[in-house]
Amino acid sequence: MAGVSGGNDFQWCFSQVKGAIDEDVAEDFGGYVASLELVVGSDRVPDVTVLRPSDIISTVEFNYSGELLATGDKGGRVVIFQHEQESKNRPQLRGEYNVYSTFQSHEPEFDYLKSLEIEEKINKIRWLPQQNSAHFLLSTNDKTIKLWKISERDKRAEGYNLKDEEGRLRDPFRISSLRVPVLMPMDLMVEASPRRIFANAHTYHINSISVNSDHETYLSADDLRINLWHLEITDRSFNIVDIKPANMEELTEVITAAECHPHQCNVFVYSSSKGTIRLCDMRAAALCDRHSKFFEEPEDPSSRSFFSEIISSISDVKFSHSGRYMMTRDYLSVKVWDLNMENRPVETYQVHEYLRSKLCSLYENDCIFDKFECCWNGSDSAIMTGSYNNFFRMFDRNTRRDITLEASRESSKPRATLKPRKVSTGGKRKKDEISVDSLDFNKKILHTAWHPKENVIAVAATNNLYIFQDKIN
Amino acid sequence: ARHSITLSTSKMAGADGDDSLYPIAVLIDELRNEDVQLRLNSIKKLSTIALALGVERTRTELLPFLTDTIYDEDEVLLALAEQLGNFTMLVGGPEYVHCLLPPLESLATVEETVVRDKAVESLRKISQEHSPVDLEVHFEPLVKRLASGDWFTSRTSACGLFSVCYPRVSSTVKAEIRQHFRTLCSDDTPMVRRAAASKLGEFAKVLELDYVKSDIISLFTALASDEQDSVRLLAVEACVSIATLLPQEDLETLVMPTLRQAAEDKSWRVRYMVADKFSELQKAVGPEITKNDLVPAFQNLLKDCEAEVRAAAANKVKEFCENLPEDSREQIIMTHILPCVKELVSDTNQHVKSALASVIMGLSTILGKDNTVEHLLPLFLAQLKDECPEVRLNIISNLDCVNEVIGIRQLSQSLLPAIVELAEDAKWRVRLAIIEYMPLLAGQLGVEFFDEKLNTLCMAWLIDHVYAIREAATCNLMKLVEKFGAEWAQNTIVPKVLGMANDPNYLHRMTTLFCINALSEACGQDITTKQMLPVVLKMSNDQVANVRFNVAKSLQKIGPVLDSNALQSEVKPVLEKLATDTDMDVKYFAQEAISGKLVFPPPAAETSLYVRFYRSGKPDDHAVFLSSSTVLSLIAFVVHADVLL
């Protein structure tokens, strides 16, 4: 079957998998699941060191050029992968992503005033447009946003006055001449240093950060408020949206995601748990409590159920690169909206409609509250989002074709083509199909990223990061 | 820090060898010490290093090393960028000043704005030290390199350098510079366009008038209609400089269309900028355009839909009115501005109202007595009753302007309830603010009015439940006494203050002591000895230790005011008794009062110890270290080390 991409037919093939791989586990599928359940289901530390909760990837993000790929995990770490140049020995392989820098971005903290533990889990990473040879990114946990600089150093100063080459001290009274240190080449060293810490501005949990196209501000959103920051100022931010009712008992909706427009510096959107999206214009007023556009699809009364409200909650919103469209992800579908049409989406894609009959059990195991993210490809012609059982979905917007792929160790052989997966919905299961009942809901793909220019995707499956790329026929 | 201490010790133990190079050697090595404070210290003494190395080695060794030292912390880079601006003599004078360009060029590309700005500032400074030839051979190519750099950090830095080299280069180079500036004005990244927009006015000033008209105006128009409002708002600032440069007859066609557009921009931030720069704009465009264009524009800004804009405009009301052409000033204010001002008095936003309240009183001097009484007074009175305390405070704090024109009596009827309400506001910060205006009010209202209406308030603050208020109230009393004199104090406040010495609440009894501390000097020896001292002495028997040790402190404080007789016969016995008190603190303060000085007066040596250790970046550790007497012997050594470094 053809891959999903703007016109060219190709197939997706395996490129790399990152993260702890235990060979035994990779072979023995059942064992892997068992260990995973162990972690999810109990506090006991599993004997097999396959999966620690802190290793679970919580966000994936390519930088603007696609040269770097950052992941954040539950343990507060950020790992940055760099695209290596194509190797001459294996010309059929495009460059791989290798670890460039790893650092601890956030540590667990305790808010003594509120008696609250603050998890170190990285909720979001956003790259800044490159401004000099160093790279910058924002990372955030529930409360604190940090600006990190990732830079290279390849020179080292040599020569001291007060000690010799071996580090022995020289007699300070016999110094007859002064030595100025000289910089000598050394092995490349990549340093990550925290440049700014933006703290104490969020009462609720931060769910989104988004860098503005003016390159000097960014916004951060929590459940009830959106703040606007200047990248160089850490001691104050402007609250631009506040939906907190005077009486918390009147609370009917929360902010679930927010993003700045890619080109218009005055426009941003935020989505709500009610399935609506508000577009605000910062030119109109200093406070954006009043939106300028309101995107909402009228509910189909025939499909109304107890779960309607929960599954309509938007878990992610992303502008297309062109800035003309935005995409929203709710529990069962992905919708593409034209910014000029507020009353309904221009495209709707079903991600896993077969789960509609399973909502009751998904509610019981809390899966119904999973926050799936979604992403565009570089040319906005295709979109990708995750599902359960380590499945992820792609939709071609031109051909309206869709495909289900699986991030699994079974196919993790170099250049192995990914076979499309199918979930049987009817009573009879065809060969190669998997029945809805045997889907593993503990294996979910929440975070995915698409290279901004090429057909390279990064898919976070629990503690593993899979990288796939196209194989042109 | 450990590193240099070890060495210093060995130095002390050492022989008489030539050690003149030693301190410099330490400084050079510490340029890359792991401790930021030590690196910073070395960088700040870079001139010492350069002096020791001589101009030749500074040029060939030190500067190349510094050029690549851009990995350091911001504060180190900032210090370096600043130092290099004063380095001309150290590299051999103006002839060699271009050697400073490489390190400053690399500093001009770092991501940290403060460092870049400082590098640009230093580059601007040393550009003046370049000969015209060097400017074209060395400096101008650097500007070009920065202007066409890959990263926007270097291009933003370039924007600040055009204006310093433009006047001193040949006409061909001038044309190139203009071309570079044009390119940057339409750069892809908003960062660079903003940098260009903010330097547009400055660049216009050094350009020939013809080029201002042909080049700058088109750039100005383009930036003022940039798609990003963060760029457009900077063009407003440039508008002021450009308007100043152009002859009056060109303003209408070249500047005004853009300015009108900015005043009505879709983005409130741009309109805010226009409001914020209104006085400058008004001066730049002159009286005629002000009358025809700016007055209606200002009216619109005062009525803007965004509160931030209205507040910015409200802040400018007085200045705008003051600068109106004299012949039509009163008429413009009365028919155009005042109606808007009246509306703002009842604005929905309190920031707008309080911005207006901070300047509105100034209008009375411009409009004169009759207009003030007829038109402004009702507004003042309305604002004095405003629900927002800040508005009332702003009116009260500016009473002096009205006082000059109509006398304060006109207002006093409304003033009093306003003051009383603020004095009893639930927010202690509001109470604090009104206390601070009391001496001013007292001066303007006169002693009679004060005694009659305000004295009770001032006394009530002394027993406020917030310490900061009680403290401010004592300070207020002192200022009142300074204003009204000792006799007034003796009759009105001293009895009340002393009466509190018998209050059942020990906090109030302590307030008596605090008041005495504050008042003794202003009241003079007589009152202090005869009235205050007996009360203080009596309180030495208080059952609360806090009161007793404050007695000791008070006695120490008022001691200098008392006559020596009373000191010997009355104060001394009491202090001696307190020095044997069962409470440790009482004893301590009594002894301190007897010895009459601090137990541990800080000797100069300790100061340098502190400074020395502060550099290690852990002042706290060493603050403890400092007070420990066991290390006294170390001080000599550290002082020595400090002289060295």
Short mmCIF file of C-alpha atoms in Angstrom, two decimals, chain B residues 44-376:
data_model
loop_
_atom_site.label_atom_id
_atom_site.label_comp_id
_atom_site.label_asym_id
_atom_site.label_seq_id
_atom_site.Cartn_x
_atom_site.Cartn_y
_atom_site.Cartn_z
CA LYS B 44 37.48 43.56 35.48
CA LYS B 45 41.21 43.96 35.98
CA LEU B 46 41.97 43.25 32.36
CA SER B 47 43.68 46.61 32.00
CA THR B 48 46.16 45.60 34.72
CA ILE B 49 46.95 42.44 32.80
CA ALA B 50 47.31 44.33 29.55
CA LEU B 51 49.54 46.91 31.17
CA ALA B 52 51.82 44.21 32.50
CA LEU B 53 51.97 42.42 29.18
CA GLY B 54 52.68 45.56 27.21
CA VAL B 55 50.96 46.70 24.02
CA GLU B 56 52.68 44.21 21.75
CA ARG B 57 51.73 41.08 23.70
CA THR B 58 48.29 42.45 24.42
CA ARG B 59 47.70 42.67 20.68
CA THR B 60 49.28 39.40 19.67
CA GLU B 61 48.39 37.14 22.60
CA LEU B 62 45.76 38.52 24.94
CA LEU B 63 43.27 39.76 22.34
CA PRO B 64 43.31 36.54 20.25
CA PHE B 65 42.65 34.62 23.44
CA LEU B 66 39.77 36.91 24.39
CA THR B 67 38.29 36.72 20.89
CA ASP B 68 37.51 33.07 21.42
CA THR B 69 36.41 33.38 25.04
CA ILE B 70 32.77 33.74 24.12
CA TYR B 71 31.60 30.64 25.94
CA ASP B 72 31.61 32.31 29.29
CA GLU B 73 28.81 33.43 31.56
CA ASP B 74 26.93 36.55 30.56
CA GLU B 75 28.26 38.65 33.39
CA VAL B 76 31.84 37.86 32.40
CA LEU B 77 31.16 38.61 28.74
CA LEU B 78 29.40 41.82 29.70
CA ALA B 79 32.40 42.95 31.74
CA LEU B 80 34.71 41.99 28.88
CA ALA B 81 32.66 43.94 26.34
CA GLU B 82 32.78 46.97 28.58
CA GLN B 83 36.52 46.72 29.26
CA LEU B 84 37.37 46.52 25.59
CA GLY B 85 35.71 49.86 24.98
CA ASN B 86 38.43 51.50 27.08
CA PHE B 87 41.35 49.54 25.73
CA THR B 88 42.68 51.81 23.03
CA MET B 89 45.76 52.99 24.92
CA LEU B 90 46.50 49.49 26.11
CA VAL B 91 46.88 48.14 22.58
CA GLY B 92 49.12 51.00 21.51
CA GLY B 93 46.83 53.94 20.87
CA PRO B 94 44.55 54.91 17.98
CA GLU B 95 47.00 53.53 15.47
CA TYR B 96 46.26 50.00 16.67
CA VAL B 97 42.71 50.41 17.87
CA HIS B 98 41.44 48.12 15.09
CA CYS B 99 43.00 45.19 16.98
CA LEU B 100 40.05 45.46 19.34
CA LEU B 101 37.57 44.74 16.59
CA PRO B 102 37.82 40.91 16.46
CA PRO B 103 36.93 40.27 20.12
CA LEU B 104 34.16 42.83 20.03
CA GLU B 105 32.87 41.38 16.78
CA SER B 106 32.49 37.97 18.36
CA LEU B 107 30.83 39.50 21.41
CA ALA B 108 28.42 41.31 19.10
CA THR B 109 27.05 37.97 17.93
CA VAL B 110 26.22 36.32 21.25
CA GLU B 111 22.57 35.66 22.02
CA GLU B 112 22.42 37.68 25.19
CA THR B 113 21.07 41.13 24.38
CA VAL B 114 22.83 42.96 27.20
CA VAL B 115 26.19 41.60 26.11
CA ARG B 116 25.56 42.41 22.46
CA ASP B 117 24.42 45.90 23.32
CA LYS B 118 27.49 46.49 25.44
CA ALA B 119 29.74 45.21 22.63
CA VAL B 120 28.01 47.58 20.21
CA GLU B 121 28.41 50.43 22.69
CA SER B 122 32.13 49.73 22.95
CA LEU B 123 32.41 49.44 19.18
CA ARG B 124 30.72 52.81 18.82
CA LYS B 125 33.13 54.26 21.32
CA ILE B 126 36.28 52.96 19.65
CA SER B 127 34.99 53.88 16.21
CA GLN B 128 35.71 57.46 17.20
CA GLU B 129 39.32 56.54 17.80
CA HIS B 130 39.78 55.15 14.29
CA SER B 131 41.41 57.42 11.74
CA PRO B 132 39.23 57.99 8.67
CA VAL B 133 41.44 55.56 6.75
CA ASP B 134 41.26 52.87 9.43
CA LEU B 135 37.56 53.35 9.61
CA GLU B 136 37.23 52.37 5.97
CA VAL B 137 39.89 49.68 6.04
CA HIS B 138 38.93 47.97 9.30
CA PHE B 139 35.74 49.22 10.87
CA GLU B 140 33.43 49.49 7.91
CA PRO B 141 34.21 45.92 6.69
CA LEU B 142 33.31 44.71 10.18
CA VAL B 143 29.98 46.49 9.97
CA LYS B 144 29.38 44.87 6.58
CA ARG B 145 30.30 41.44 7.90
CA LEU B 146 27.89 41.82 10.79
CA ALA B 147 25.18 43.22 8.50
CA SER B 148 25.37 40.23 6.20
CA GLY B 149 25.94 37.64 8.90
CA ASP B 150 24.05 34.35 8.84
CA TRP B 151 22.54 34.79 12.27
CA PHE B 152 20.25 37.57 13.20
CA THR B 153 22.22 38.37 16.34
CA SER B 154 25.02 39.79 14.23
CA ARG B 155 22.63 41.64 11.93
CA THR B 156 20.87 43.29 14.87
CA SER B 157 24.24 44.43 16.20
CA ALA B 158 25.12 45.93 12.83
CA CYS B 159 22.09 48.23 13.02
CA GLY B 160 23.67 50.17 15.87
CA LEU B 161 26.95 50.78 14.04
CA PHE B 162 25.90 52.47 10.81
CA SER B 163 25.36 55.88 12.31
CA VAL B 164 28.81 56.11 13.88
CA CYS B 165 30.78 55.36 10.77
CA TYR B 166 28.56 57.06 8.19
CA PRO B 167 29.69 60.67 8.77
CA ARG B 168 33.37 59.80 8.47
CA VAL B 169 33.60 57.73 5.30
CA SER B 170 33.81 58.50 1.59
CA SER B 171 30.69 58.94 -0.46
CA THR B 172 31.02 55.51 -2.14
CA VAL B 173 31.19 53.80 1.23
CA LYS B 174 28.32 55.96 2.38
CA ALA B 175 26.21 54.62 -0.44
CA GLU B 176 27.09 51.08 0.59
CA ILE B 177 26.15 51.77 4.18
CA ARG B 178 22.78 53.16 3.12
CA GLN B 179 22.24 50.06 1.03
CA HIS B 180 23.05 47.78 3.97
CA PHE B 181 20.69 49.65 6.21
CA ARG B 182 17.95 49.37 3.60
CA THR B 183 18.49 45.63 3.39
CA LEU B 184 18.25 45.21 7.14
CA CYS B 185 15.03 47.20 7.26
CA SER B 186 13.41 44.50 5.16
CA ASP B 187 15.15 41.56 6.83
CA ASP B 188 13.27 38.29 7.12
CA THR B 189 13.41 38.13 10.90
CA PRO B 190 11.39 40.56 12.98
CA MET B 191 14.31 40.81 15.43
CA VAL B 192 16.45 42.55 12.81
CA ARG B 193 13.64 44.75 11.54
CA ARG B 194 13.01 45.84 15.11
CA ALA B 195 16.69 46.65 15.60
CA ALA B 196 16.67 48.63 12.34
CA ALA B 197 13.47 50.45 13.27
CA SER B 198 14.86 51.43 16.65
CA LYS B 199 18.01 52.85 15.02
CA LEU B 200 16.18 54.56 12.18
CA GLY B 201 15.95 57.93 13.93
CA GLU B 202 19.57 57.86 14.96
CA PHE B 203 20.68 56.95 11.43
CA ALA B 204 18.47 59.66 9.93
CA LYS B 205 20.28 62.25 12.03
CA VAL B 206 23.65 61.57 10.40
CA LEU B 207 22.29 61.39 6.87
CA GLU B 208 22.26 64.27 4.40
CA LEU B 209 18.81 65.85 4.26
CA ASP B 210 18.28 64.73 0.67
CA TYR B 211 18.84 61.14 1.64
CA VAL B 212 16.59 61.52 4.64
CA LYS B 213 13.85 62.51 2.22
CA SER B 214 14.62 59.91 -0.39
CA ASP B 215 15.79 56.92 1.66
CA ILE B 216 14.73 57.23 5.25
CA ILE B 217 11.17 58.27 4.57
CA SER B 218 10.48 55.22 2.44
CA LEU B 219 12.07 52.93 5.03
CA PHE B 220 10.12 54.67 7.77
CA THR B 221 6.87 54.24 5.86
CA ALA B 222 7.64 50.58 5.23
CA LEU B 223 8.54 49.82 8.86
CA ALA B 224 5.50 51.73 10.07
CA SER B 225 3.31 49.40 8.06
CA ASP B 226 5.23 46.23 8.86
CA GLU B 227 3.08 43.13 9.35
CA GLN B 228 4.34 42.76 12.93
CA ASP B 229 3.07 45.30 15.39
CA SER B 230 6.26 44.95 17.44
CA VAL B 231 8.07 46.56 14.48
CA ARG B 232 5.43 49.18 13.76
CA LEU B 233 5.48 50.50 17.29
CA LEU B 234 9.20 51.20 17.07
CA ALA B 235 8.62 53.30 13.98
CA VAL B 236 6.65 55.70 16.20
CA GLU B 237 9.82 56.48 18.08
CA ALA B 238 11.69 57.07 14.85
CA CYS B 239 8.90 59.41 13.84
CA VAL B 240 9.98 61.87 16.53
CA SER B 241 13.57 62.09 15.29
CA ILE B 242 12.60 62.23 11.64
CA ALA B 243 10.04 64.96 12.21
CA THR B 244 12.66 67.01 14.03
CA LEU B 245 15.03 66.76 11.07
CA LEU B 246 12.64 67.76 8.34
CA PRO B 247 11.66 71.32 7.48
CA GLN B 248 8.14 72.19 8.54
CA GLU B 249 6.76 72.28 4.98
CA ASP B 250 7.75 68.66 4.34
CA LEU B 251 6.21 67.23 7.48
CA GLU B 252 2.69 67.20 6.13
CA THR B 253 3.53 65.08 3.11
CA LEU B 254 6.38 62.94 4.46
CA VAL B 255 5.58 62.20 8.08
CA MET B 256 1.99 62.99 8.90
CA PRO B 257 0.29 60.27 6.84
CA THR B 258 2.33 57.65 8.70
CA LEU B 259 1.74 59.26 12.07
CA ARG B 260 -2.00 59.49 11.49
CA GLN B 261 -2.00 55.86 10.49
CA ALA B 262 -0.07 54.89 13.65
CA ALA B 263 -2.49 56.80 15.88
CA GLU B 264 -5.29 54.71 14.42
CA ASP B 265 -3.40 51.45 14.13
CA LYS B 266 -5.35 48.27 14.56
CA SER B 267 -2.99 47.14 17.27
CA TRP B 268 -3.40 48.75 20.68
CA ARG B 269 0.32 48.44 21.33
CA VAL B 270 1.08 50.83 18.47
CA ARG B 271 -1.54 53.30 19.66
CA TYR B 272 -0.14 52.97 23.16
CA MET B 273 3.28 53.92 21.81
CA VAL B 274 1.81 56.99 20.10
CA ALA B 275 0.15 58.00 23.38
CA ASP B 276 3.34 57.35 25.31
CA LYS B 277 5.44 59.46 22.94
CA PHE B 278 2.82 62.14 22.50
CA SER B 279 4.70 65.02 24.11
CA GLU B 280 7.80 64.32 22.03
CA LEU B 281 5.71 64.06 18.88
CA GLN B 282 3.97 67.29 19.73
CA LYS B 283 7.27 69.12 20.08
CA ALA B 284 8.65 67.57 16.91
CA VAL B 285 5.78 68.51 14.59
CA GLY B 286 5.27 72.04 15.90
CA PRO B 287 2.23 74.12 16.87
CA GLU B 288 0.31 74.20 13.60
CA ILE B 289 0.18 70.47 13.03
CA THR B 290 -0.51 70.01 16.72
CA LYS B 291 -3.58 72.19 16.44
CA ASN B 292 -4.90 70.58 13.30
CA ASP B 293 -3.88 66.95 13.72
CA LEU B 294 -2.65 66.08 17.15
CA VAL B 295 -5.54 67.54 19.10
CA PRO B 296 -8.11 65.27 17.44
CA ALA B 297 -5.65 62.36 17.62
CA PHE B 298 -5.17 62.98 21.32
CA GLN B 299 -8.90 63.12 21.86
CA ASN B 300 -9.22 59.74 20.19
CA LEU B 301 -6.47 58.26 22.32
CA LEU B 302 -8.20 59.54 25.45
CA LYS B 303 -11.32 57.74 24.25
CA ASP B 304 -9.50 54.62 23.02
CA CYS B 305 -11.23 51.28 23.51
CA GLU B 306 -8.17 49.81 25.20
CA ALA B 307 -7.60 50.89 28.79
CA GLU B 308 -3.81 50.70 28.49
CA VAL B 309 -3.93 53.31 25.72
CA ARG B 310 -6.29 55.58 27.65
CA ALA B 311 -4.04 55.35 30.70
CA ALA B 312 -0.97 56.26 28.66
CA ALA B 313 -2.80 59.19 27.10
CA ALA B 314 -4.22 60.29 30.46
CA ASN B 315 -0.68 60.41 31.79
CA LYS B 316 0.17 62.94 29.09
CA VAL B 317 -2.79 65.29 29.60
CA LYS B 318 -0.92 67.89 31.58
CA GLU B 319 2.21 67.85 29.44
CA PHE B 320 0.16 68.03 26.24
CA CYS B 321 -1.84 70.99 27.51
CA GLU B 322 1.25 72.78 28.73
CA ASN B 323 2.89 72.50 25.35
CA LEU B 324 -0.06 73.75 23.36
CA PRO B 325 0.57 77.05 21.56
CA GLU B 326 -0.21 79.83 23.97
CA ASP B 327 -2.61 81.76 21.75
CA SER B 328 -5.11 78.97 21.56
CA ARG B 329 -4.20 76.91 24.59
CA GLU B 330 -7.12 77.74 26.82
CA GLN B 331 -9.64 77.43 24.02
CA ILE B 332 -8.32 73.99 22.95
CA ILE B 333 -8.28 72.68 26.48
CA MET B 334 -11.74 73.96 27.30
CA THR B 335 -13.45 72.80 24.12
CA HIS B 336 -11.50 69.67 23.17
CA ILE B 337 -9.53 68.21 26.01
CA LEU B 338 -11.62 68.92 29.07
CA PRO B 339 -14.71 67.06 27.85
CA CYS B 340 -12.58 63.92 27.38
CA VAL B 341 -10.97 64.41 30.75
CA LYS B 342 -14.38 64.65 32.36
CA GLU B 343 -15.29 61.29 30.90
CA LEU B 344 -12.06 59.73 32.12
CA VAL B 345 -12.85 60.75 35.69
CA SER B 346 -15.54 58.10 35.67
CA ASP B 347 -13.65 55.59 33.53
CA THR B 348 -14.33 51.92 34.14
CA ASN B 349 -10.68 51.12 34.56
CA GLN B 350 -8.92 52.18 37.73
CA HIS B 351 -5.48 52.44 36.13
CA VAL B 352 -6.87 55.04 33.75
CA LYS B 353 -8.43 56.98 36.60
CA SER B 354 -5.33 56.85 38.72
CA ALA B 355 -3.13 57.90 35.78
CA LEU B 356 -5.40 60.87 35.27
CA ALA B 357 -5.48 61.67 38.99
CA SER B 358 -1.69 61.87 39.05
CA VAL B 359 -1.62 64.72 36.50
CA ILE B 360 -5.04 66.38 36.51
CA MET B 361 -4.18 68.81 39.30
CA GLY B 362 -1.50 70.25 37.04
CA LEU B 363 -4.19 71.65 34.76
CA SER B 364 -5.19 74.20 37.36
CA THR B 365 -2.00 76.21 36.92
CA ILE B 366 -2.59 76.27 33.17
CA LEU B 367 -6.26 77.22 33.33
CA GLY B 368 -6.11 79.74 36.16
CA LYS B 369 -8.31 80.34 39.13
CA ASP B 370 -11.74 80.85 37.61
CA ASN B 371 -11.66 77.88 35.29
CA THR B 372 -10.25 75.71 38.02
CA VAL B 373 -13.04 76.57 40.41
CA GLU B 374 -15.69 76.19 37.79
CA HIS B 375 -14.51 73.17 35.81
CA LEU B 376 -11.72 71.34 37.55
#
